[in-house]
XYZ file of N, CA and C in Angstrom:
354
model
N -9.365 -3.011 -5.092
C -9.473 -1.692 -5.654
C -9.460 -0.689 -4.504
N -8.799 0.412 -4.725
C -8.713 1.469 -3.729
C -9.240 2.748 -4.353
N -10.064 3.462 -3.604
C -10.528 4.784 -4.025
C -10.105 5.763 -2.944
N -9.861 6.984 -3.316
C -9.440 7.928 -2.299
C -9.456 9.362 -2.758
N -9.317 10.241 -1.776
C -9.176 11.664 -2.008
C -7.972 12.098 -1.184
N -6.996 12.719 -1.821
C -5.731 12.995 -1.168
C -5.364 14.466 -1.284
N -4.739 14.968 -0.246
C -4.161 16.302 -0.272
C -2.824 16.217 0.451
N -1.793 15.821 -0.273
C -0.465 15.665 0.314
C 0.286 16.984 0.270
N 1.053 17.234 1.323
C 1.831 18.468 1.383
C 3.299 18.241 1.047
N 3.706 16.978 0.853
C 5.118 16.670 0.609
C 5.309 15.764 -0.609
N 4.606 16.072 -1.689
C 4.653 15.237 -2.890
C 6.069 15.146 -3.462
N 6.811 16.234 -3.468
C 8.176 16.202 -4.016
C 9.072 15.255 -3.223
N 8.972 15.304 -1.906
C 9.747 14.386 -1.054
C 9.363 12.935 -1.342
N 8.051 12.668 -1.449
C 7.584 11.302 -1.721
C 8.020 10.832 -3.104
N 8.018 11.734 -4.068
C 8.479 11.398 -5.424
C 9.933 10.922 -5.368
N 10.761 11.635 -4.637
C 12.173 11.244 -4.506
C 12.326 9.915 -3.777
N 11.489 9.661 -2.774
C 11.535 8.380 -2.063
C 11.139 7.241 -2.999
N 10.182 7.493 -3.892
C 9.788 6.475 -4.872
C 10.959 6.139 -5.794
N 11.665 7.147 -6.226
C 12.832 6.914 -7.082
C 13.876 6.102 -6.317
N 14.070 6.425 -5.028
C 15.004 5.661 -4.195
C 14.592 4.192 -4.078
N 13.283 3.916 -4.139
C 12.782 2.540 -4.064
C 12.897 1.805 -5.402
N 13.276 2.550 -6.456
C 13.395 1.925 -7.771
C 12.163 2.110 -8.641
N 11.233 2.946 -8.208
C 10.036 3.232 -8.992
C 10.333 4.390 -9.943
N 9.547 4.479 -10.998
C 9.719 5.560 -11.978
C 8.372 6.212 -12.269
N 7.865 7.010 -11.301
C 6.560 7.652 -11.500
C 6.603 8.623 -12.671
N 5.484 8.714 -13.383
C 5.429 9.572 -14.566
C 5.121 11.022 -14.228
N 4.611 11.267 -13.013
C 4.316 12.640 -12.594
C 4.308 12.707 -11.080
N 4.134 13.904 -10.542
C 4.200 14.088 -9.091
C 2.845 14.417 -8.470
N 1.761 14.036 -9.090
C 0.453 14.327 -8.499
C 0.235 13.465 -7.251
N -0.667 13.904 -6.381
C -0.988 13.158 -5.164
C -1.400 11.724 -5.489
N -2.311 11.588 -6.435
C -2.861 10.272 -6.765
C -1.784 9.333 -7.299
N -0.993 9.787 -8.241
C 0.066 8.947 -8.810
C 1.068 8.560 -7.726
N 1.423 9.509 -6.877
C 2.398 9.252 -5.820
C 1.890 8.184 -4.850
N 0.660 8.315 -4.401
C 0.096 7.345 -3.460
C -0.064 5.979 -4.120
N -0.553 5.945 -5.343
C -0.738 4.651 -6.017
C 0.595 3.957 -6.302
N 1.615 4.720 -6.668
C 2.942 4.132 -6.890
C 3.485 3.541 -5.586
N 3.288 4.258 -4.490
C 3.789 3.784 -3.193
C 3.048 2.524 -2.756
N 1.730 2.522 -2.870
C 0.956 1.328 -2.526
C 1.346 0.172 -3.453
N 1.502 0.467 -4.743
C 1.877 -0.569 -5.710
C 3.213 -1.202 -5.387
N 4.168 -0.403 -4.946
C 5.484 -0.928 -4.587
C 5.380 -1.943 -3.457
N 4.680 -1.573 -2.387
C 4.586 -2.469 -1.232
C 3.649 -3.644 -1.497
N 2.683 -3.472 -2.379
C 1.849 -4.594 -2.814
C 2.700 -5.609 -3.568
N 3.559 -5.129 -4.465
C 4.473 -6.021 -5.194
C 5.385 -6.778 -4.237
N 5.925 -6.077 -3.236
C 6.815 -6.728 -2.270
C 6.092 -7.826 -1.495
N 4.891 -7.529 -1.029
C 4.092 -8.507 -0.266
C 3.747 -9.707 -1.139
N 3.360 -9.451 -2.380
C 3.009 -10.515 -3.311
C 4.214 -11.428 -3.562
N 5.365 -10.823 -3.801
C 6.594 -11.577 -4.063
C 6.981 -12.440 -2.861
N 6.902 -11.839 -1.681
C 7.247 -12.564 -0.454
C 6.339 -13.780 -0.274
N 5.036 -13.586 -0.458
C 4.085 -14.693 -0.308
C 4.274 -15.750 -1.391
N 4.553 -15.313 -2.625
C 4.755 -16.265 -3.721
C 5.880 -17.247 -3.374
N 7.016 -16.714 -2.953
C 8.160 -17.582 -2.670
C 7.930 -18.428 -1.424
N 7.192 -17.904 -0.481
C 6.840 -18.681 0.714
C 6.041 -19.926 0.308
N 4.993 -19.730 -0.499
C 4.133 -20.849 -0.884
C 4.812 -21.782 -1.880
N 5.618 -21.223 -2.756
C 6.369 -22.060 -3.696
C 7.309 -22.979 -2.924
N 7.953 -22.451 -1.891
C 8.841 -23.251 -1.051
C 8.115 -24.332 -0.273
N 6.815 -24.129 -0.062
C 6.007 -25.123 0.642
C 5.406 -26.156 -0.315
N 5.739 -26.020 -1.623
C 5.307 -27.020 -2.596
C 3.963 -26.760 -3.265
N 3.396 -25.566 -3.077
C 2.127 -25.248 -3.736
C 2.345 -25.098 -5.239
N 1.335 -25.462 -6.020
C 1.360 -25.238 -7.463
C 0.983 -23.778 -7.723
N 1.333 -23.265 -8.920
C 1.103 -21.847 -9.226
C -0.348 -21.419 -9.031
N -1.277 -22.231 -9.502
C -2.699 -21.881 -9.346
C -3.082 -21.816 -7.871
N -2.571 -22.726 -7.078
C -2.849 -22.726 -5.637
C -2.222 -21.505 -4.971
N -1.038 -21.133 -5.433
C -0.349 -19.966 -4.873
C -1.191 -18.711 -5.063
N -1.816 -18.582 -6.226
C -2.666 -17.423 -6.504
C -3.756 -17.275 -5.444
N -4.421 -18.375 -5.131
C -5.499 -18.324 -4.139
C -4.971 -18.079 -2.731
N -3.806 -18.645 -2.416
C -3.218 -18.442 -1.091
C -2.775 -16.985 -0.911
N -2.218 -16.403 -1.951
C -1.821 -14.990 -1.875
C -3.054 -14.121 -1.634
N -4.120 -14.364 -2.384
C -5.346 -13.579 -2.214
C -5.898 -13.737 -0.798
N -5.767 -14.915 -0.245
C -6.301 -15.198 1.084
C -5.447 -14.568 2.190
N -4.146 -14.492 1.990
C -3.252 -14.066 3.062
C -2.601 -12.699 2.851
N -2.943 -12.010 1.772
C -2.385 -10.686 1.518
C -2.733 -9.762 2.686
N -1.736 -9.107 3.228
C -1.915 -8.264 4.406
C -2.070 -6.799 3.980
N -3.313 -6.398 3.737
C -3.615 -5.044 3.264
C -3.177 -3.998 4.284
N -3.389 -4.275 5.563
C -3.005 -3.312 6.587
C -1.497 -3.073 6.574
N -0.718 -4.128 6.435
C 0.745 -3.989 6.377
C 1.153 -3.146 5.168
N 0.535 -3.407 4.030
C 0.841 -2.674 2.804
C 0.535 -1.181 2.986
N -0.631 -0.868 3.531
C -1.002 0.539 3.737
C -0.126 1.202 4.797
N 0.215 0.459 5.850
C 1.075 1.025 6.900
C 2.450 1.391 6.336
N 3.036 0.499 5.550
C 4.335 0.781 4.936
C 4.232 1.912 3.916
N 3.162 1.920 3.139
C 2.976 2.943 2.108
C 2.830 4.329 2.709
N 2.139 4.429 3.827
C 1.801 5.729 4.418
C 2.879 6.277 5.339
N 3.987 5.565 5.459
C 5.019 5.936 6.426
C 5.451 7.401 6.316
N 5.543 7.962 5.126
C 6.029 9.344 4.958
C 4.980 10.292 4.382
N 3.735 9.852 4.328
C 2.683 10.739 3.827
C 2.504 11.897 4.793
N 2.247 13.075 4.249
C 1.992 14.259 5.060
C 0.835 14.988 4.395
N -0.293 15.054 5.055
C -1.467 15.685 4.486
C -2.722 15.023 5.009
N -3.776 15.109 4.246
C -5.062 14.537 4.634
C -5.541 13.650 3.511
N -6.091 12.513 3.865
C -6.586 11.608 2.829
C -7.720 10.748 3.352
N -8.507 10.276 2.445
C -9.558 9.310 2.724
C -9.330 8.170 1.753
N -9.147 6.973 2.281
C -8.944 5.793 1.448
C -10.071 4.809 1.694
N -10.502 4.154 0.645
C -11.515 3.103 0.769
C -11.016 1.893 0.017
N -10.894 0.784 0.718
C -10.454 -0.479 0.135
C -11.704 -1.256 -0.265
N -11.814 -1.608 -1.530
C -12.981 -2.324 -2.014
C -12.724 -3.822 -2.169
N -11.770 -4.356 -1.420
C -11.537 -5.801 -1.445
C -12.445 -6.442 -0.398
N -12.236 -7.705 -0.170
C -13.053 -8.444 0.795
C -12.898 -7.919 2.212
N -11.807 -7.200 2.500
C -11.600 -6.704 3.861
C -12.570 -5.582 4.211
N -13.002 -4.821 3.229
C -13.958 -3.757 3.462
C -13.432 -2.637 4.341
N -12.155 -2.359 4.280
C -11.557 -1.340 5.140
C -11.875 0.062 4.615
N -12.307 0.921 5.502
C -12.418 2.351 5.221
C -11.415 3.023 6.140
N -10.462 3.702 5.585
C -9.389 4.288 6.366
C -9.418 5.800 6.190
N -9.638 6.501 7.270
C -9.607 7.965 7.258
C -8.302 8.399 7.896
N -7.531 9.185 7.190
C -6.225 9.583 7.715
C -6.077 11.091 7.698
N -5.552 11.614 8.750
C -5.089 12.983 8.793
C -3.685 12.930 9.358
N -2.704 13.151 8.544
C -1.322 12.973 8.969
C -0.561 14.269 8.710
N 0.053 14.783 9.740
C 0.923 15.945 9.570
C 2.186 15.657 10.377
N 3.227 15.226 9.683
C 4.448 14.780 10.356
C 5.139 15.900 11.114
N 5.103 17.101 10.590
C 5.846 18.199 11.220
C 5.329 18.491 12.634
N 4.017 18.450 12.816
C 3.444 18.751 14.129
C 3.194 17.494 14.952
N 3.386 16.329 14.345
C 3.145 15.083 15.065
C 1.685 14.684 15.086
N 0.827 15.461 14.455
C -0.601 15.149 14.426
C -0.848 13.914 13.571
N -1.538 12.940 14.117
C -1.900 11.749 13.349
C -3.321 11.365 13.757
N -4.191 11.347 12.814
C -5.554 10.864 13.044
C -5.791 9.747 12.047
N -5.952 8.572 12.563
C -6.230 7.440 11.673
C -7.398 6.682 12.281
N -8.418 6.505 11.512
C -9.585 5.763 11.943
C -9.834 4.641 10.947
N -10.034 3.444 11.452
C -10.287 2.295 10.595
C -11.677 1.789 10.872
N -12.484 1.694 9.854
C -13.833 1.156 9.994
C -13.973 0.001 9.020
N -14.766 -0.974 9.370
C -15.013 -2.087 8.475
C -16.471 -2.077 8.056
N -16.801 -2.980 7.166
C -18.143 -3.058 6.565
C -19.256 -2.761 7.536
């Protein structure tokens, strides 16, 4: 589960990027945009891991546990945040316990990202 507070300055640009990725967001709010982007890369990571473990001969139930164990939350968030512009606070409520504070302004090159754990 992810909780956050977002103030994006480029929601329209991100909405168009989501459409380019094959997503169909229902609105252009900050929250919907960020969740759609995270959801896209979460789906990609899940799919990649599923086929990896299936190819190694794992049964479906075993694959579920292996995906949960090896899901790379940092990779998902890094890919999701690639074009974010604004300020946000994200809190990951999974076993990783990541608290991610971001201040990103692409135009000026300003990037403040702090990662704290439990």
